[in-house]
PDB file of C-alpha atoms in Angstrom:
ATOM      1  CA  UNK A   1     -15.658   1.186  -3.467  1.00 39.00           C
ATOM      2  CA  UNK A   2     -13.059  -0.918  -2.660  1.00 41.00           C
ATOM      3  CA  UNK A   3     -10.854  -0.884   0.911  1.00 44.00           C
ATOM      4  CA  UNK A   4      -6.824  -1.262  -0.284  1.00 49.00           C
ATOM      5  CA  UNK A   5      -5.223   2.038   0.601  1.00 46.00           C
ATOM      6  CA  UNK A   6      -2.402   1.052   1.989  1.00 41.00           C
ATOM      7  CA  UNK A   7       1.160   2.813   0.109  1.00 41.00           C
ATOM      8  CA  UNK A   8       3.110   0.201   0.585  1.00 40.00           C
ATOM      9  CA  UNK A   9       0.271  -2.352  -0.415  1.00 44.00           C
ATOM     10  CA  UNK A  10       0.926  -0.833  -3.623  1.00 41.00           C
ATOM     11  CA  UNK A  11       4.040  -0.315  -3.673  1.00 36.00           C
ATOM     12  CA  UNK A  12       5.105  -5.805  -7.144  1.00 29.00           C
ATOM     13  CA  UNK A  13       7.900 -11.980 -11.334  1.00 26.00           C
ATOM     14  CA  UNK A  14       7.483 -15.235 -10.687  1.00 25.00           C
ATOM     15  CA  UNK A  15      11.006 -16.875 -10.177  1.00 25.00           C
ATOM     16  CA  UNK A  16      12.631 -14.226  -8.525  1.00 26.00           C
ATOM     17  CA  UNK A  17      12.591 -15.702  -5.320  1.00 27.00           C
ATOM     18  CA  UNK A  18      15.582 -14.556  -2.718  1.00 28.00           C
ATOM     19  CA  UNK A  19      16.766 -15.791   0.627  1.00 29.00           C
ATOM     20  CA  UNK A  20      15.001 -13.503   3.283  1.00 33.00           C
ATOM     21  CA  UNK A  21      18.413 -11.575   4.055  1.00 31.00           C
ATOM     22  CA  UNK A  22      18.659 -10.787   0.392  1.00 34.00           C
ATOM     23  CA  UNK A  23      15.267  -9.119   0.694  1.00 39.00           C
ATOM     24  CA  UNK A  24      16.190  -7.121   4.103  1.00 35.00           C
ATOM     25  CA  UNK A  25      18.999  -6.081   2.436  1.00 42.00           C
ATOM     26  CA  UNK A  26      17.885  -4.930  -0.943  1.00 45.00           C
ATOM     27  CA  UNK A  27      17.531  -1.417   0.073  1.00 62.00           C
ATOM     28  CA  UNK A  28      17.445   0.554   2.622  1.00 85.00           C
ATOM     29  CA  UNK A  29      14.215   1.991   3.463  1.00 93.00           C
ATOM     30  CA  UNK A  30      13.814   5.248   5.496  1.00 94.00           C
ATOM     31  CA  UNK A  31      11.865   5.584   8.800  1.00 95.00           C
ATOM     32  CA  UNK A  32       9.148   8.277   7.985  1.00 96.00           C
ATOM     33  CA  UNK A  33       6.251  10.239   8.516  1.00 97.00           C
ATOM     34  CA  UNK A  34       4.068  11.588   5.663  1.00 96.00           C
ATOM     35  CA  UNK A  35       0.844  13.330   5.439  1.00 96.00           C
ATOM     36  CA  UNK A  36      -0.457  13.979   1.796  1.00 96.00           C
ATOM     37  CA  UNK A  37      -3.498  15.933   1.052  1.00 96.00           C
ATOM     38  CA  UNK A  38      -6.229  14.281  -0.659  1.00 97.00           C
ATOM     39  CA  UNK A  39      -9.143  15.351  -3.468  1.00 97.00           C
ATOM     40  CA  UNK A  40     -11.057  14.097  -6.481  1.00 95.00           C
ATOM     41  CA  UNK A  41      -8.819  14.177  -9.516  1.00 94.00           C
ATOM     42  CA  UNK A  42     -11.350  12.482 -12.011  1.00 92.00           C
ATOM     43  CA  UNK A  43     -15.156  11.310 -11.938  1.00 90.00           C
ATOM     44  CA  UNK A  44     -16.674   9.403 -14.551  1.00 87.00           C
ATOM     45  CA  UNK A  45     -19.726   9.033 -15.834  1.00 81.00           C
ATOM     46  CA  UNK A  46     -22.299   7.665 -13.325  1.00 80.00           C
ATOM     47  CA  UNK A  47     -20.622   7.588 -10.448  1.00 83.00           C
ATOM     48  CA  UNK A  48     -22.595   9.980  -8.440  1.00 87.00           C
ATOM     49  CA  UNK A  49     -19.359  11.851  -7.037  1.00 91.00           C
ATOM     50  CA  UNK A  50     -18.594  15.287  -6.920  1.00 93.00           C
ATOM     51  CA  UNK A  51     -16.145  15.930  -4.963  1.00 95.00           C
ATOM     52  CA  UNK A  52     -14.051  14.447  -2.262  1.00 96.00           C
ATOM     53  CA  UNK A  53     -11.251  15.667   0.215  1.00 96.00           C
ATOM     54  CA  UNK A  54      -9.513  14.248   3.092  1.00 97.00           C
ATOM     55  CA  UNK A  55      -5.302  13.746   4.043  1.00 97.00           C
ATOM     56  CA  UNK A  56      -3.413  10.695   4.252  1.00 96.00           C
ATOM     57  CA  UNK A  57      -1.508  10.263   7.232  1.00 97.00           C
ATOM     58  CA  UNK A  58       1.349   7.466   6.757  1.00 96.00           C
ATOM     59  CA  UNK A  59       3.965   6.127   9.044  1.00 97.00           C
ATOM     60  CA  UNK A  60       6.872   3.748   8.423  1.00 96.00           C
ATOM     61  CA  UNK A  61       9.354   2.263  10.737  1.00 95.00           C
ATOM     62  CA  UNK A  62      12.546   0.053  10.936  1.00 93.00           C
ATOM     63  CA  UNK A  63      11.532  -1.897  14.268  1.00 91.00           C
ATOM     64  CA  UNK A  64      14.862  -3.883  14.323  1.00 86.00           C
ATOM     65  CA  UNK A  65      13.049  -7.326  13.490  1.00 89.00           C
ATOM     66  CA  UNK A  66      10.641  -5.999  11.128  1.00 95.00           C
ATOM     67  CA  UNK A  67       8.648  -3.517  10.004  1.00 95.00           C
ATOM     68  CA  UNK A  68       6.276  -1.464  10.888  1.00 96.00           C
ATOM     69  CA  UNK A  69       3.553   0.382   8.850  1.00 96.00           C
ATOM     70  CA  UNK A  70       0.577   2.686  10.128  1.00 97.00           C
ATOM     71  CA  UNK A  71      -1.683   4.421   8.584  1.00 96.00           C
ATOM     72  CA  UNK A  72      -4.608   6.851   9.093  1.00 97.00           C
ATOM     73  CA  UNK A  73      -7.109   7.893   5.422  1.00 96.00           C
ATOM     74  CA  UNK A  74      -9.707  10.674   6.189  1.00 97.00           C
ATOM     75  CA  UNK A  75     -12.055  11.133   3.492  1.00 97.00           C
ATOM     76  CA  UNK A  76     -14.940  13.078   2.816  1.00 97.00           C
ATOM     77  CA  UNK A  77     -17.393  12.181   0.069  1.00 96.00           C
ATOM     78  CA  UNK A  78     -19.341  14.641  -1.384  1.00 95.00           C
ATOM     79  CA  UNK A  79     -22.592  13.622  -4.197  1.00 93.00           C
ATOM     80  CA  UNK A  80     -23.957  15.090  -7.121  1.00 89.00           C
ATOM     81  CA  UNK A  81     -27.680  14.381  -5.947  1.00 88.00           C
ATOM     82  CA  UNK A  82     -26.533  15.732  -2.637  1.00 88.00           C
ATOM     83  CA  UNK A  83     -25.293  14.764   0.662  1.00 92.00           C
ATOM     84  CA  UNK A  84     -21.973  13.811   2.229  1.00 94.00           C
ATOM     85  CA  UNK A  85     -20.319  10.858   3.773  1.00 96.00           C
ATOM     86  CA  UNK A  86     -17.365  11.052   5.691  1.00 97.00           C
ATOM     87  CA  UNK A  87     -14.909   7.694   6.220  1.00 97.00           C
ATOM     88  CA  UNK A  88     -11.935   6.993   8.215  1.00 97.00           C
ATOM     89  CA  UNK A  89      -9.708   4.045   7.231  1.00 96.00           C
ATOM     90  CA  UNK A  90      -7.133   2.925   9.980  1.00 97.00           C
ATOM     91  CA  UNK A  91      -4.613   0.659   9.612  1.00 96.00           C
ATOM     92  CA  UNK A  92      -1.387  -1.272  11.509  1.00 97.00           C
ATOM     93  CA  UNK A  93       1.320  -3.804  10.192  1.00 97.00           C
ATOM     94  CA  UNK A  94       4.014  -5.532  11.456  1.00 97.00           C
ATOM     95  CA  UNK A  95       6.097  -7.445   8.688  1.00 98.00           C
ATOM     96  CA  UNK A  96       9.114  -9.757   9.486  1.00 97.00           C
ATOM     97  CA  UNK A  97      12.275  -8.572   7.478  1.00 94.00           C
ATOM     98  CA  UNK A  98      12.830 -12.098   6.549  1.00 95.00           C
ATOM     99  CA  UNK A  99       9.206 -11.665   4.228  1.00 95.00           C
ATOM    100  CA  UNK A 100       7.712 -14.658   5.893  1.00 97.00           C
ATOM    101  CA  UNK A 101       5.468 -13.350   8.647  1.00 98.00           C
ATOM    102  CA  UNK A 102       2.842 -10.444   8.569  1.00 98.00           C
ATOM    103  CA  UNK A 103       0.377  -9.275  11.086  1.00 97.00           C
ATOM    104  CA  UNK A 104      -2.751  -6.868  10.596  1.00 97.00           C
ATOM    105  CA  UNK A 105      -5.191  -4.755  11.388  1.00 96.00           C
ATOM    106  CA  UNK A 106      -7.811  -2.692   9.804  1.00 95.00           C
ATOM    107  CA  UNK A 107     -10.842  -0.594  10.602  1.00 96.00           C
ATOM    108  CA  UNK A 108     -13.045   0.512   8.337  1.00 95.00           C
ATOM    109  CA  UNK A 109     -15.671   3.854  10.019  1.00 96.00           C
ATOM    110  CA  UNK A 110     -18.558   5.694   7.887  1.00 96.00           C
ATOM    111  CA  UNK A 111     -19.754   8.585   9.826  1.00 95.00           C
ATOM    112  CA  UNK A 112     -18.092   7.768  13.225  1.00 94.00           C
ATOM    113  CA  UNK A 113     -19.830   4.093  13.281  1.00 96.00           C
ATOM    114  CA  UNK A 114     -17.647   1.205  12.769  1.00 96.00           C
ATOM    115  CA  UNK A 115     -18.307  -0.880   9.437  1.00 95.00           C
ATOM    116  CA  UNK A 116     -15.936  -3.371   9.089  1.00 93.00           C
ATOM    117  CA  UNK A 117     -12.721  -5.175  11.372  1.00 94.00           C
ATOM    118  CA  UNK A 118     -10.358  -7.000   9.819  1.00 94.00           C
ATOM    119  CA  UNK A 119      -7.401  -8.247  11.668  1.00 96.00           C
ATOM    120  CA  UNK A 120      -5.000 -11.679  11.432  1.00 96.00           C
ATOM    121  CA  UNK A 121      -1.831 -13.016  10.499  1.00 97.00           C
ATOM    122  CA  UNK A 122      -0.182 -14.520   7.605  1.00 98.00           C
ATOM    123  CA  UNK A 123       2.829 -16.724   6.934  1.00 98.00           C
ATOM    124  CA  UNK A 124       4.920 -18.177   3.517  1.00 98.00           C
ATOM    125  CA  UNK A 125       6.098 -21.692   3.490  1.00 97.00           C
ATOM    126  CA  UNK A 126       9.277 -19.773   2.169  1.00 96.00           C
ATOM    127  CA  UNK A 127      10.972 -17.194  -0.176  1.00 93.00           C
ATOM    128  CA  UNK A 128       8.756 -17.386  -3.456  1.00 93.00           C
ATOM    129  CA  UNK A 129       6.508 -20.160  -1.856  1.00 95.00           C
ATOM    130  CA  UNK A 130       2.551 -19.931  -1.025  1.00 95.00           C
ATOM    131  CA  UNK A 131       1.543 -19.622   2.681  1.00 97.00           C
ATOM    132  CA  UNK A 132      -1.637 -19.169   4.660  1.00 97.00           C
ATOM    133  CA  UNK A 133      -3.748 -16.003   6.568  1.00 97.00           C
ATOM    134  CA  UNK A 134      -5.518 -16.302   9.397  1.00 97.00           C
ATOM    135  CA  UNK A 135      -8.467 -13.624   9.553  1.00 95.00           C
ATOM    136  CA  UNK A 136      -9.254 -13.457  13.426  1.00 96.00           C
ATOM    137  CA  UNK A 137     -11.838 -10.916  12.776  1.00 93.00           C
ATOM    138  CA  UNK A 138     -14.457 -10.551  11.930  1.00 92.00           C
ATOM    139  CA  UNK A 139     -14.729 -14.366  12.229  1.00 93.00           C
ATOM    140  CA  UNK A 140     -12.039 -16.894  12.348  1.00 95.00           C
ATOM    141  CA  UNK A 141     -10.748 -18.245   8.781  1.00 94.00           C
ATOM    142  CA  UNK A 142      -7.696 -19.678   7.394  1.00 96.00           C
ATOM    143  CA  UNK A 143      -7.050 -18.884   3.333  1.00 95.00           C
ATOM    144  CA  UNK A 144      -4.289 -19.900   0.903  1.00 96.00           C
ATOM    145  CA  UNK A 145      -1.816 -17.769  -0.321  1.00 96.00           C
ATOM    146  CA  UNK A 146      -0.450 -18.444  -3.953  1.00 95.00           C
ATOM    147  CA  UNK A 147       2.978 -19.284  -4.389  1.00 95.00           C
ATOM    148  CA  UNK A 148       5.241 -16.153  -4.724  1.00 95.00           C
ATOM    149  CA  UNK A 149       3.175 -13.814  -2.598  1.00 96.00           C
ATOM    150  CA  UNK A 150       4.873 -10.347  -1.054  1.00 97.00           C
ATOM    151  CA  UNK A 151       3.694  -9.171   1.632  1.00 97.00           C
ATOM    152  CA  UNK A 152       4.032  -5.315   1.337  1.00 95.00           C
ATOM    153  CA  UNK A 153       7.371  -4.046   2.201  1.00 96.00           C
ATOM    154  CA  UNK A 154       8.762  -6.786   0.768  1.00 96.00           C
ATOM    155  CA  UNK A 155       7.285  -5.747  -2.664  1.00 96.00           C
ATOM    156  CA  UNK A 156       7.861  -2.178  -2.508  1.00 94.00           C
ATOM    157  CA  UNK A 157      11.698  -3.799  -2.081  1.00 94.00           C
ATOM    158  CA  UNK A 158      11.290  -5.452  -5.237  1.00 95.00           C
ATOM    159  CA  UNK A 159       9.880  -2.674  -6.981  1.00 95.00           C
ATOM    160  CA  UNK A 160      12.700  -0.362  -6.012  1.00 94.00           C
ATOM    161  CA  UNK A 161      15.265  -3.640  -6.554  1.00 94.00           C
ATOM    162  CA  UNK A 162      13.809  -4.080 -10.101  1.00 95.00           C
ATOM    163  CA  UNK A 163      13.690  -0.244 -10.800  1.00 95.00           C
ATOM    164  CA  UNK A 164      17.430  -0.009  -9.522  1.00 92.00           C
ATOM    165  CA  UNK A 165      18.273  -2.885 -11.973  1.00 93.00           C
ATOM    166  CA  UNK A 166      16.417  -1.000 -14.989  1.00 94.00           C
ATOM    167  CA  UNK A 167      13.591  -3.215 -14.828  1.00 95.00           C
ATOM    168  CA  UNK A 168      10.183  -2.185 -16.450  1.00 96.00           C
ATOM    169  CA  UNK A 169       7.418  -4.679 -15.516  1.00 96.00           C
ATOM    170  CA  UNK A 170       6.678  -6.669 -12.239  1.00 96.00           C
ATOM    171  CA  UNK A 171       4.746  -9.181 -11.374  1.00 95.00           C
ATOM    172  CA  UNK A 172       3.514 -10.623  -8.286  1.00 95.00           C
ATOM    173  CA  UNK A 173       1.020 -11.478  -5.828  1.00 95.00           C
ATOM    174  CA  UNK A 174       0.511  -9.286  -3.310  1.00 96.00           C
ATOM    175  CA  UNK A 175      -0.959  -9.286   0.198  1.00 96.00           C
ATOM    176  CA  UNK A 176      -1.522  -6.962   2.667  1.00 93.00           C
ATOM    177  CA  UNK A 177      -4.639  -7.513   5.112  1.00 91.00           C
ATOM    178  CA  UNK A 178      -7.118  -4.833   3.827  1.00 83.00           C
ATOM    179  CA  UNK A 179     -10.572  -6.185   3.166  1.00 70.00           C
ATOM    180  CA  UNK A 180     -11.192 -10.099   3.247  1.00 69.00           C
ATOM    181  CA  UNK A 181     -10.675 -11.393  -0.346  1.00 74.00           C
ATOM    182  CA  UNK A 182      -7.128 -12.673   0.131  1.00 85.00           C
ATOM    183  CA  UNK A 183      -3.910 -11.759  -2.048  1.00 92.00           C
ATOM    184  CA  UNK A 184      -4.278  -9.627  -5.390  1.00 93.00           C
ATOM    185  CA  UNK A 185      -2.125 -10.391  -8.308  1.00 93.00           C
ATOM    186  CA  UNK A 186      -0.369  -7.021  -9.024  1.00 94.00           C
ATOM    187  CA  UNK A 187       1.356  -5.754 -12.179  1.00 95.00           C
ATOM    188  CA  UNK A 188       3.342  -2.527 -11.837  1.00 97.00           C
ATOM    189  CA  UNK A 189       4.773  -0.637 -14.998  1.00 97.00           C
ATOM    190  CA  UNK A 190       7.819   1.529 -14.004  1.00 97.00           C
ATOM    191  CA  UNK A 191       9.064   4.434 -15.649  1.00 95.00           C
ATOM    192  CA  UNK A 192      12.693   6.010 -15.835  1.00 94.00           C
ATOM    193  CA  UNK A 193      13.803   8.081 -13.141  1.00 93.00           C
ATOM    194  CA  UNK A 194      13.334  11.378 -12.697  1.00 87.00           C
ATOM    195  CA  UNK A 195      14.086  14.327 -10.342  1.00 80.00           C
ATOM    196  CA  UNK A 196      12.011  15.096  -7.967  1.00 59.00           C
ATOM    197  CA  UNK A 197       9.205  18.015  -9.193  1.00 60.00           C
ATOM    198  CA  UNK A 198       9.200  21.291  -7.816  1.00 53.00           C
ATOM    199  CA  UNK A 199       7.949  21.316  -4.170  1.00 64.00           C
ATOM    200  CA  UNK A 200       7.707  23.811  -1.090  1.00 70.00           C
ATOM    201  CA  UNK A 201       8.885  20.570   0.904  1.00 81.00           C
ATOM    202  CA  UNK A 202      12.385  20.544   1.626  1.00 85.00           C
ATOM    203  CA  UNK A 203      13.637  17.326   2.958  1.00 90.00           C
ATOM    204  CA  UNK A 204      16.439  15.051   2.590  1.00 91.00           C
ATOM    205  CA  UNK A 205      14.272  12.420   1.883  1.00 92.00           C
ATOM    206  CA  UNK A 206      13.540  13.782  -0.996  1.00 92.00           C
ATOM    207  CA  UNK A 207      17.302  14.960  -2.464  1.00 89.00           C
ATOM    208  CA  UNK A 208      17.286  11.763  -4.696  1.00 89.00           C
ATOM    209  CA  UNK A 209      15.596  10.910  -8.093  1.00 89.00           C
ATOM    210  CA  UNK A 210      12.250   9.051  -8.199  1.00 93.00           C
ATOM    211  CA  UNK A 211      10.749   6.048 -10.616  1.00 95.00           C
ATOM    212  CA  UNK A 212       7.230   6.866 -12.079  1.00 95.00           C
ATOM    213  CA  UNK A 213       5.173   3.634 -11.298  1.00 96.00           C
ATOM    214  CA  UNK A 214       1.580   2.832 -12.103  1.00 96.00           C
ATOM    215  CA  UNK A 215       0.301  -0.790 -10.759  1.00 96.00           C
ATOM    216  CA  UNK A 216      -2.934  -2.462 -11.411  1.00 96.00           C
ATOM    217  CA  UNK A 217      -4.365  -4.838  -8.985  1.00 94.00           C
ATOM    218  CA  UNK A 218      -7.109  -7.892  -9.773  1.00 92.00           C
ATOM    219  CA  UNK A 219      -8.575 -10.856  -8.171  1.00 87.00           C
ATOM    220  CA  UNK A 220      -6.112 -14.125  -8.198  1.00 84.00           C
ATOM    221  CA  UNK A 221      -7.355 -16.261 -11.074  1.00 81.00           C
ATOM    222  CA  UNK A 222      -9.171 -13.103 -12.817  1.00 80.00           C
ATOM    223  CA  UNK A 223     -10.016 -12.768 -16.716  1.00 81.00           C
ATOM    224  CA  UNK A 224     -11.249  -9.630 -16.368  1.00 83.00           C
ATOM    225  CA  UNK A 225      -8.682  -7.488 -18.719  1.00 84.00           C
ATOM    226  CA  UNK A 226      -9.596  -4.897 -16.152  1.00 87.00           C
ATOM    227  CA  UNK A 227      -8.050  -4.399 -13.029  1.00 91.00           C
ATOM    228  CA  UNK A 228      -9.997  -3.871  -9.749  1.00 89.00           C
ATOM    229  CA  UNK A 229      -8.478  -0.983  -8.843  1.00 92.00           C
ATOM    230  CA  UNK A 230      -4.852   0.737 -10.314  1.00 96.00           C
ATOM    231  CA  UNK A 231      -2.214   3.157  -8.202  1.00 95.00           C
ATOM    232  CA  UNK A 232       0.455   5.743  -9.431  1.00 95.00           C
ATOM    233  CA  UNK A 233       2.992   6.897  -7.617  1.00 93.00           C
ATOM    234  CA  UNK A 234       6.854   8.107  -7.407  1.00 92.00           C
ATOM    235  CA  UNK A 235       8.925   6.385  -5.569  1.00 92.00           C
ATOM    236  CA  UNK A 236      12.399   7.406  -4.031  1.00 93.00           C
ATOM    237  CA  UNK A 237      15.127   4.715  -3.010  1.00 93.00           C
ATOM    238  CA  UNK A 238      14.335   5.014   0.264  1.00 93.00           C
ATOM    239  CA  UNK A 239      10.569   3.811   0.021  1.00 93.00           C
ATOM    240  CA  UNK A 240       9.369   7.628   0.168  1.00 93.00           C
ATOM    241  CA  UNK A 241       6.454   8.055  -2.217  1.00 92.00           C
ATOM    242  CA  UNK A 242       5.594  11.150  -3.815  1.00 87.00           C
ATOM    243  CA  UNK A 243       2.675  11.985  -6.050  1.00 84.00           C
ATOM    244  CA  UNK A 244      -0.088   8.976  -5.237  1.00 93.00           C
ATOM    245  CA  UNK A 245      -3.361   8.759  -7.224  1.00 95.00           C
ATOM    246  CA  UNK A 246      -5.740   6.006  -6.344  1.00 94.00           C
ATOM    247  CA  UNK A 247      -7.705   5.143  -9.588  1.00 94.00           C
ATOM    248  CA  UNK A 248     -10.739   3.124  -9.238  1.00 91.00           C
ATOM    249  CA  UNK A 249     -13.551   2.117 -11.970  1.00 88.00           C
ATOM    250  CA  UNK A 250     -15.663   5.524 -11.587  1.00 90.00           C
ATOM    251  CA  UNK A 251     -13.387   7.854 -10.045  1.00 93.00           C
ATOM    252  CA  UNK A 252      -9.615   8.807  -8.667  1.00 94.00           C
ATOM    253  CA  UNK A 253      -8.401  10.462  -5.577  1.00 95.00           C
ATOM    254  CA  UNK A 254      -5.002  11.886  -6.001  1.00 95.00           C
ATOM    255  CA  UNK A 255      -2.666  13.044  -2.814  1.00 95.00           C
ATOM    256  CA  UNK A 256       0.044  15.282  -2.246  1.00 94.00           C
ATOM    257  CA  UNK A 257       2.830  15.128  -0.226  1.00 94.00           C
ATOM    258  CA  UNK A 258       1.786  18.042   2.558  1.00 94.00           C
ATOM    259  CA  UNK A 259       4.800  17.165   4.828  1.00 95.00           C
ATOM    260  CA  UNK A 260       7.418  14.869   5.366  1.00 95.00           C
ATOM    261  CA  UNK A 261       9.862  13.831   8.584  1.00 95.00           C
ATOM    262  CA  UNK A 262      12.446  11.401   8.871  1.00 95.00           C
ATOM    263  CA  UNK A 263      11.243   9.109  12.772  1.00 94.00           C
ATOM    264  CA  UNK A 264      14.788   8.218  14.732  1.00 87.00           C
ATOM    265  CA  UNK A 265      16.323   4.677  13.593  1.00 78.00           C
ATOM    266  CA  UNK A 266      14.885   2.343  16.654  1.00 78.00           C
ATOM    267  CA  UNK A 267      17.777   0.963  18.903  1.00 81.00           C
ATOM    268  CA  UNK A 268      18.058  -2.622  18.744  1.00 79.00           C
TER     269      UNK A 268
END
């Protein structure tokens, strides 16, 4: 199974390059806290998995001179032959509101042992330009990044800047840090907005419609028609997602939003 779980990794054509204040400003993205609940929506033939279950604990913060995004997925894997495997995915970024410096960190656990560390830094030559990462871990590396990679925030900006715009289709590379294969090139579809759906929630951050979007991701320089791995999700204005289903090859995990708070804006 692949490792990319991160929202905002999903959450992204060529040619629309901006000047890094044009990207901080594009909207205005809400300091948050959501937990979704997580379970097996689908499992296809052969995959060996009957049922899974877990939450989603996300965090995103305005840090004055970037970003910040956290993350904690706890998931429980249950098979049809028998037996369970429990995994914990934890994750940290920092991402410069300019959208030319990134820093990460992820750990990967099955069953309380650690199975993979991945951690580095990245940088873009400029807006719409290639760059390089860094992997410090698990061994020292430097890769190329292909010109007009996003690094995440900055492409759920674009997303919500094309949406806004009436935009159906984008486009880009994206990279975020999770796993060691370098930037995905992303498509997203993006539906018309719609009012929230019916919810126990109540929260301000969600009095605003949402844009259906569904994204596929696949290796840089693929042929494969298929995608690695595709997302859906609704997305507010204000980078709150709603609704997320993780779709691989043999199975998808869908989450729902459990709780929501808005974090205090950080003084700068």
């Amino acid at each position: 199974m692949k490792r990319r779980f991160g929202v905002a990794s999903a959450c992204h054509a060529a040619g629309l390059a901006m000047a890094g204040a044009e990207v901080a400003d594009a909207a205005d993205l809400a300091s948050h806290r959501a937990t979704y609940r997580m379970g097996l929506s689908a499992s296809r033939s052969g995959s060996g998995m009957a049922n899974a279950s877990g939450a989603w604990t996300y965090q995103f913060i305005d840090a004055c001179d970037g970003w910040i995004t956290e993350f904690q997925l706890v998931i429980t894997y249950a098979y049809s032959e028998g037996g369970q495997v429990a995994t914990v995915t934890d994750f940290l970024g920092w991402e410069s509101k300019d959208g030319l410096q990134y820093r990460f960190r992820v750990r990967q656990s099955r069953e309380g042992q650690v199975t993979e560390e991945v951690e580095g830094a990245a940088r873009l030559n400029g807006p719409g330009q290639g760059g390089t990462a860094r992997y410090t871990r698990p061994e020292v590396r430097n890769i190329k990044l292909p010109k007009g990679t996003l690094f995440p925030t900055a492409h759920t900006i674009r997303l919500i800047e094309t949406a806004n715009k009436g935009g159906r289709i984008l486009s880009r590379p994206l990279f975020d840090g999770q796993g060691e294969e370098g930037a995905l090139e992303t498509s997203a579809q993006i539906g018309r907005a719609t009012t929230s759906q019916a919810t126990a929630i109540s929260s301000p951050l969600l009095n605003s419609p949402a844009w259906p979007m569904r994204m596929a991701f696949f290796p840089v320089g693929s042929t494969d028609p298929l995608p690695e791995f595709e997302m859906s999700l609704n997305y507010h204005a204000n980078g709150v997602a709603e609704d997320i289903e993780q779709i691989f090859k043999t199975f998808s995990l869908k989450g729902r939003l459990e709780s929501i708070e808005i974090l205090p804006r950080t003084k700068c």
